[in-house]
Amino acid sequence: MTYLAKPRLLLADAPKNALGYTRRDYEGAISTLCAGCGHDSISAALVQACFDLDIEPHRVAKLSGIGCSSKTPDYFLGNSHGLNTVHGRMPSVLTGAALANRDLIYLGVSGDGDSASIGIGQFAHVMRRGVNMTYIVENNGVYGLTKGQFSATTDLGSKNKRGVINSDSPIDLVALALQLGASYVARSFSGDKEQLIPLLKGALRHRGAAFIDVISPCVTFNNHPGSTKSYDYVREHNEAVNRLDVILPRDTITASYAAGTVRRVVQHDGSVLHLRKVGDDYDPTDRIEAMNHLHERHALGEIVTGLLYVDSSAEDLHRHLNTVEKPLNKLGDAYLCPGSKALDALNASLR
Amino acid sequence: MNAMKTALQRCNDFVIKFANVNGSGSASANDLFARAIIRMGVPVAPRNIFPSNIQGMPTWYEMRVSAAGWLGRRGGCDLMVAMNPQTWDKDVAELESGGYLFYDSTKQLPRSKFRDDITVLGVPLTEMCNREYSDARQRQLFKNVMYVGALTALLAMEFAEVEKLIGEQFRGKDKLISANINALKRGYEYAREHLPCPIGLRVERSDQVGDRIFIDGNSACGLGAVYGGATVAAWYPITPSTSVVEAFTSYCRKYRTDPDNGACRYAIIQAEDELASIGMVIGAGWNGARAFTATSGPGISLMQEFFGLAYFAEIPAVIVDVQRGGPSTGMPTRTQQSDLLSCAYASHGDTKHVLIFPEDPYECFELGAQAFDLAERLQTPVFVMTDLDIGMNDRLCKPFAWDDKQRYDRGKLMTYEALEAGKDFGRYLDVDGDGIPYRTIPGTHPTRGAYFTRGTTRNAYAKYSEAGADYVYNMERLRRKFDTARSLVPAPVLRAAKEPTTVGVIHYGSTSAAMEEASVTLEAQGIHADTLRVRAFPFSDAVLDFVAAHEHVFVVEQNESAQLRTLLINEGEINPKKLIRVLHYDGTPITARYIAAKIADALSERKVTSIRKKVAT
Ligand SMILES: Cc1ncc(C[n+]2csc(CCOP(=O)(O)OP(=O)(O)O)c2C)c(N)n1
Ligand code: SF4
Ligand SMILES: [Mg+2]
């Protein structure tokens, strides 16, 4: 058998969300990734985030490029349509899909090779355009699917499995996304689901280009000493700027925070981001501060994580283009075809 | 000079060529001149020959006036309007013996700069403009209008028609109207006073234009996309295709703006490159919107990988390829039909694509609109193959027509109701035996009909599979689908010769105008030929039957490698010896003279001298 269907163990007491769905309804086919691969944890976090947000699975469209990371959309949200595109070009396909139907939630899944190497051009432009989406890079600093070559996010001095040291400067996709105008920018770690799930939830409820760089160790090719994307290294160097709770309009707020320890950001759809302070005060609504902080801490060898920047009043591509409210793919003939009368008038003007 | 005796005498049948400097504003004056002749009921066929440059380079506007209605390029030139000193020698040399040379006589030129066998018509345009206007730009622009005025007198055209056109062109801008008409008059009057009006070439009112319209193919493609229901366009600027999306944009503004709130019923993205353009089109097509891109050869090259994805994932897409010459700039702003192979077999893996060949703006509109139905019915990319000659030149053609009763054919869509009723859904399952599977649009049903697709490596239910049998099933189904396409694409157009003949000529796209004329030329020489205008790939049976029914089959193309011929040989399993190449690829549009001469020569080499007799016996 080449297709592994998940055994359907129906647990009568499995928790249900407001739509009556269990977590199982958000799962997909069984993963074929290596056991322990960081990417699988991200899939699990996505399942949890969608379950928590009561998202109807068929309202999500999943798009990916090529790579181990890009294979994962098969392993979550089995009731959502998915398109595994070509290497490095998911952003354009996602953009086209988003243009066709503004009512769905667009989830782009990519890898560091897919986005920072072959696809860096499309990565940049999809951010610039403010496509309404959640764009995740499952960043392992290596090409997993082609067996362990350096990627463009591999840190300077990082060692591969055979001991070769990378001498090219790395691309920091978070810094790029900030510079290019993404309106929700975060970094997280696949090994920290407490941090990752709320960040995904905030992104899925964000209007505009949301980008999350998730460091996601490749256990097979990049989890050894000397690698800066191994589980151990990331745990040791992870410096979160904040901790996020996403509060939906329907929720009653139960958590209480000590004065001065939390920042509130209200998104366009009424969801509230509660950013709990960790260490120094950090303002995630200031793009320049976010860029400065990132560079300063990077110079100190820290991996900055958390919600680094959010602009809750951001517009998206559809607003820029002033498209009609109704999805373009639902406009019938009468809305699209000017008909024979208009054509006769046009003919007359061409004589 | 003794030229007048032998000077050409022609009414409504000559070629006039304007040699201008790019960026001098001559285009609108030349256009005015062409339209005035059309308004007099005489067909014209203009062609721009322009450099890949914005300002300062030579550019030509060649216009054939033909009462017989021949819209192909004739070749040669009877009246040269030599406004560009840079190209003077070449322009003068190009004139037919007995032709006319119109020039700006402000500056004296030595006798050696002229020819003895032509008539020289000098108007001191610069001097007149300098006297009349103080502003440099005005001097330049009105110089163009002045020569139109002078030509109006020289060719005995109706001044009132030109005047009326100017009024229409600048409607509401009275100042501009009077300034332009003033310039027109100056030129007209100067010619009447100082030159032998009319010359041997004349335009006489006729009724040969009928209800035809005058428009370029790119505008027609843009309009076709509006009528065809395209809502998403993504593109990257490249000559000669740029004006397709520009036209789409302006027609959308006109016809697709919501009257209540001004919102757009369309989305147009100028992408970062052609890879992104086609990616967006594919994303939109996957998500149920009609989408297209317009590009030219280099863009087609960049899009290759994506064409494969769309082919195997079975996603509708429309690609308008306005063909031009090879790489770099320069030659690329000349016309060719040289992307057939790179489109027909575009991408990696075993792919084959549907191509459509419109012949003129009318078909750019009609077949361009139909391409969207075809793409959705077949769930695959459809290439609308035009070229610079059709795309960027105004052409007389039938008026556009639309049947309000027709509805968009969205192809085999699995609806919410069908899924709800429990109908079996396999995204890549051949249910009807025609190779075309059913598809769902994302978001159709909460629990049924979703699928995750990749290029290949899946079974009929879109589940991951590396099994050879699944791959083979899929490939065989795709072949069946391609076979189905043969009966859905536009049928070829046959023109039977007046007499039975063993000679057949296959042609396509922009060649048709020259081909029709060539048939008449050949007929006058006693050579009868049936012609078949191929309008699509894959080839329908009618195309292969045509080849089988003729002993000598010519394939006329505007490329060097005989690309349609290759497709015929390859797909129709035709003996290559049977298909005789007639190839034209110097960047200029093919002419009737060229086609007729090639065919006549080849037939005489084959000793098919008296076909009539042979058939008769
Ligand atoms: C055009 C093209 N070139 C090369 C490849 C081969 N390829 C497949 S995946 C991959 C790298 C993927 O790396 P990354 O995006 O980091 O994903 P990972 O496997 O690490 O999750 C490459 C080069 C391809 N599929 N397409
Ligand atoms: S090779 Fe690396 S990235 Fe790919 S599945 Fe295995 S662990 Fe994950
Ligand atoms: Mg990687």
PDB file of N, CA, C and O in Angstrom, chain B residues 35 53 74 100 129 148 173 201 227 274 311 317 342 352 377 424 429 452 495 518 523 528:
ATOM      1  N   ARG B  35      -7.002  55.692 -41.238  1.00  0.00           N
ATOM      2  CA  ARG B  35      -8.447  55.684 -40.970  1.00  0.00           C
ATOM      3  C   ARG B  35      -9.227  56.519 -41.989  1.00  0.00           C
ATOM      4  O   ARG B  35     -10.358  56.185 -42.338  1.00  0.00           O
ATOM      5  N   ASN B  53      13.061  50.335 -28.836  1.00  0.00           N
ATOM      6  CA  ASN B  53      13.636  51.580 -28.377  1.00  0.00           C
ATOM      7  C   ASN B  53      12.502  52.572 -28.169  1.00  0.00           C
ATOM      8  O   ASN B  53      11.461  52.459 -28.786  1.00  0.00           O
ATOM      9  N   ARG B  74       2.319  43.407 -49.110  1.00  0.00           N
ATOM     10  CA  ARG B  74       2.567  43.183 -50.533  1.00  0.00           C
ATOM     11  C   ARG B  74       4.057  43.085 -50.823  1.00  0.00           C
ATOM     12  O   ARG B  74       4.509  42.310 -51.645  1.00  0.00           O
ATOM     13  N   TYR B 100       6.995  57.343 -55.957  1.00  0.00           N
ATOM     14  CA  TYR B 100       6.983  58.740 -55.527  1.00  0.00           C
ATOM     15  C   TYR B 100       7.710  58.888 -54.196  1.00  0.00           C
ATOM     16  O   TYR B 100       7.531  58.076 -53.289  1.00  0.00           O
ATOM     17  N   CYS B 129       6.568  74.789 -40.225  1.00  0.00           N
ATOM     18  CA  CYS B 129       6.269  74.619 -38.796  1.00  0.00           C
ATOM     19  C   CYS B 129       7.013  75.653 -37.966  1.00  0.00           C
ATOM     20  O   CYS B 129       6.473  76.164 -36.982  1.00  0.00           O
ATOM     21  N   VAL B 148       0.233  64.774 -43.456  1.00  0.00           N
ATOM     22  CA  VAL B 148      -1.036  64.110 -43.747  1.00  0.00           C
ATOM     23  C   VAL B 148      -1.877  65.019 -44.636  1.00  0.00           C
ATOM     24  O   VAL B 148      -2.486  64.579 -45.614  1.00  0.00           O
ATOM     25  N   LYS B 173     -12.192  68.668 -27.022  1.00  0.00           N
ATOM     26  CA  LYS B 173     -11.005  69.516 -26.847  1.00  0.00           C
ATOM     27  C   LYS B 173     -10.904  70.437 -28.071  1.00  0.00           C
ATOM     28  O   LYS B 173     -10.112  70.195 -28.985  1.00  0.00           O
ATOM     29  N   LEU B 201      -0.919  58.160 -58.004  1.00  0.00           N
ATOM     30  CA  LEU B 201      -1.561  57.289 -57.015  1.00  0.00           C
ATOM     31  C   LEU B 201      -2.754  58.043 -56.448  1.00  0.00           C
ATOM     32  O   LEU B 201      -2.626  59.200 -56.052  1.00  0.00           O
ATOM     33  N   TYR B 227     -14.819  39.131 -22.280  1.00  0.00           N
ATOM     34  CA  TYR B 227     -16.024  38.395 -22.665  1.00  0.00           C
ATOM     35  C   TYR B 227     -15.933  36.926 -22.253  1.00  0.00           C
ATOM     36  O   TYR B 227     -16.925  36.304 -21.940  1.00  0.00           O
ATOM     37  N   GLU B 274       7.780  36.252 -15.199  1.00  0.00           N
ATOM     38  CA  GLU B 274       6.810  35.388 -15.841  1.00  0.00           C
ATOM     39  C   GLU B 274       6.539  34.127 -15.025  1.00  0.00           C
ATOM     40  O   GLU B 274       5.472  33.525 -15.140  1.00  0.00           O
ATOM     41  N   TYR B 311      -0.406  20.988 -16.321  1.00  0.00           N
ATOM     42  CA  TYR B 311      -0.810  19.868 -17.172  1.00  0.00           C
ATOM     43  C   TYR B 311      -1.140  18.643 -16.327  1.00  0.00           C
ATOM     44  O   TYR B 311      -2.175  18.017 -16.487  1.00  0.00           O
ATOM     45  N   ALA B 317      -5.861  27.083 -17.510  1.00  0.00           N
ATOM     46  CA  ALA B 317      -5.100  28.334 -17.603  1.00  0.00           C
ATOM     47  C   ALA B 317      -5.116  28.758 -19.059  1.00  0.00           C
ATOM     48  O   ALA B 317      -5.141  27.909 -19.951  1.00  0.00           O
ATOM     49  N   SER B 342       7.900  24.967 -28.611  1.00  0.00           N
ATOM     50  CA  SER B 342       8.161  25.173 -27.181  1.00  0.00           C
ATOM     51  C   SER B 342       6.859  25.274 -26.407  1.00  0.00           C
ATOM     52  O   SER B 342       6.853  25.086 -25.190  1.00  0.00           O
ATOM     53  N   LYS B 352       1.773  17.488 -23.430  1.00  0.00           N
ATOM     54  CA  LYS B 352       1.326  17.991 -24.738  1.00  0.00           C
ATOM     55  C   LYS B 352       0.240  19.001 -24.453  1.00  0.00           C
ATOM     56  O   LYS B 352      -0.638  18.754 -23.638  1.00  0.00           O
ATOM     57  N   ARG B 377     -13.083  23.137 -19.769  1.00  0.00           N
ATOM     58  CA  ARG B 377     -13.617  21.834 -20.176  1.00  0.00           C
ATOM     59  C   ARG B 377     -12.528  20.773 -20.133  1.00  0.00           C
ATOM     60  O   ARG B 377     -12.767  19.639 -19.732  1.00  0.00           O
ATOM     61  N   ASP B 424     -19.657   9.411  -5.978  1.00  0.00           N
ATOM     62  CA  ASP B 424     -18.247   9.049  -5.838  1.00  0.00           C
ATOM     63  C   ASP B 424     -17.378  10.124  -6.500  1.00  0.00           C
ATOM     64  O   ASP B 424     -17.671  10.575  -7.595  1.00  0.00           O
ATOM     65  N   LEU B 429     -10.117  10.436 -11.760  1.00  0.00           N
ATOM     66  CA  LEU B 429     -10.816   9.243 -12.218  1.00  0.00           C
ATOM     67  C   LEU B 429     -11.526   9.543 -13.539  1.00  0.00           C
ATOM     68  O   LEU B 429     -12.184  10.576 -13.671  1.00  0.00           O
ATOM     69  N   PHE B 452      -5.663  16.683  -2.059  1.00  0.00           N
ATOM     70  CA  PHE B 452      -4.339  17.305  -2.045  1.00  0.00           C
ATOM     71  C   PHE B 452      -3.675  16.865  -3.338  1.00  0.00           C
ATOM     72  O   PHE B 452      -3.535  15.680  -3.581  1.00  0.00           O
ATOM     73  N   ARG B 495     -10.423  25.950 -47.876  1.00  0.00           N
ATOM     74  CA  ARG B 495     -10.845  26.692 -49.065  1.00  0.00           C
ATOM     75  C   ARG B 495     -10.479  25.852 -50.265  1.00  0.00           C
ATOM     76  O   ARG B 495      -9.291  25.679 -50.561  1.00  0.00           O
ATOM     77  N   ALA B 518      -2.096  34.844 -52.291  1.00  0.00           N
ATOM     78  CA  ALA B 518      -1.200  33.969 -53.051  1.00  0.00           C
ATOM     79  C   ALA B 518      -1.999  32.947 -53.853  1.00  0.00           C
ATOM     80  O   ALA B 518      -1.640  32.615 -54.984  1.00  0.00           O
ATOM     81  N   GLU B 523      -3.510  30.872 -58.985  1.00  0.00           N
ATOM     82  CA  GLU B 523      -4.603  30.486 -59.863  1.00  0.00           C
ATOM     83  C   GLU B 523      -4.450  31.158 -61.231  1.00  0.00           C
ATOM     84  O   GLU B 523      -4.652  30.522 -62.273  1.00  0.00           O
ATOM     85  N   HIS B 528      -3.674  25.465 -59.279  1.00  0.00           N
ATOM     86  CA  HIS B 528      -4.794  25.424 -58.342  1.00  0.00           C
ATOM     87  C   HIS B 528      -4.366  24.721 -57.072  1.00  0.00           C
ATOM     88  O   HIS B 528      -3.718  23.691 -57.117  1.00  0.00           O
TER      89      HIS B 528
END
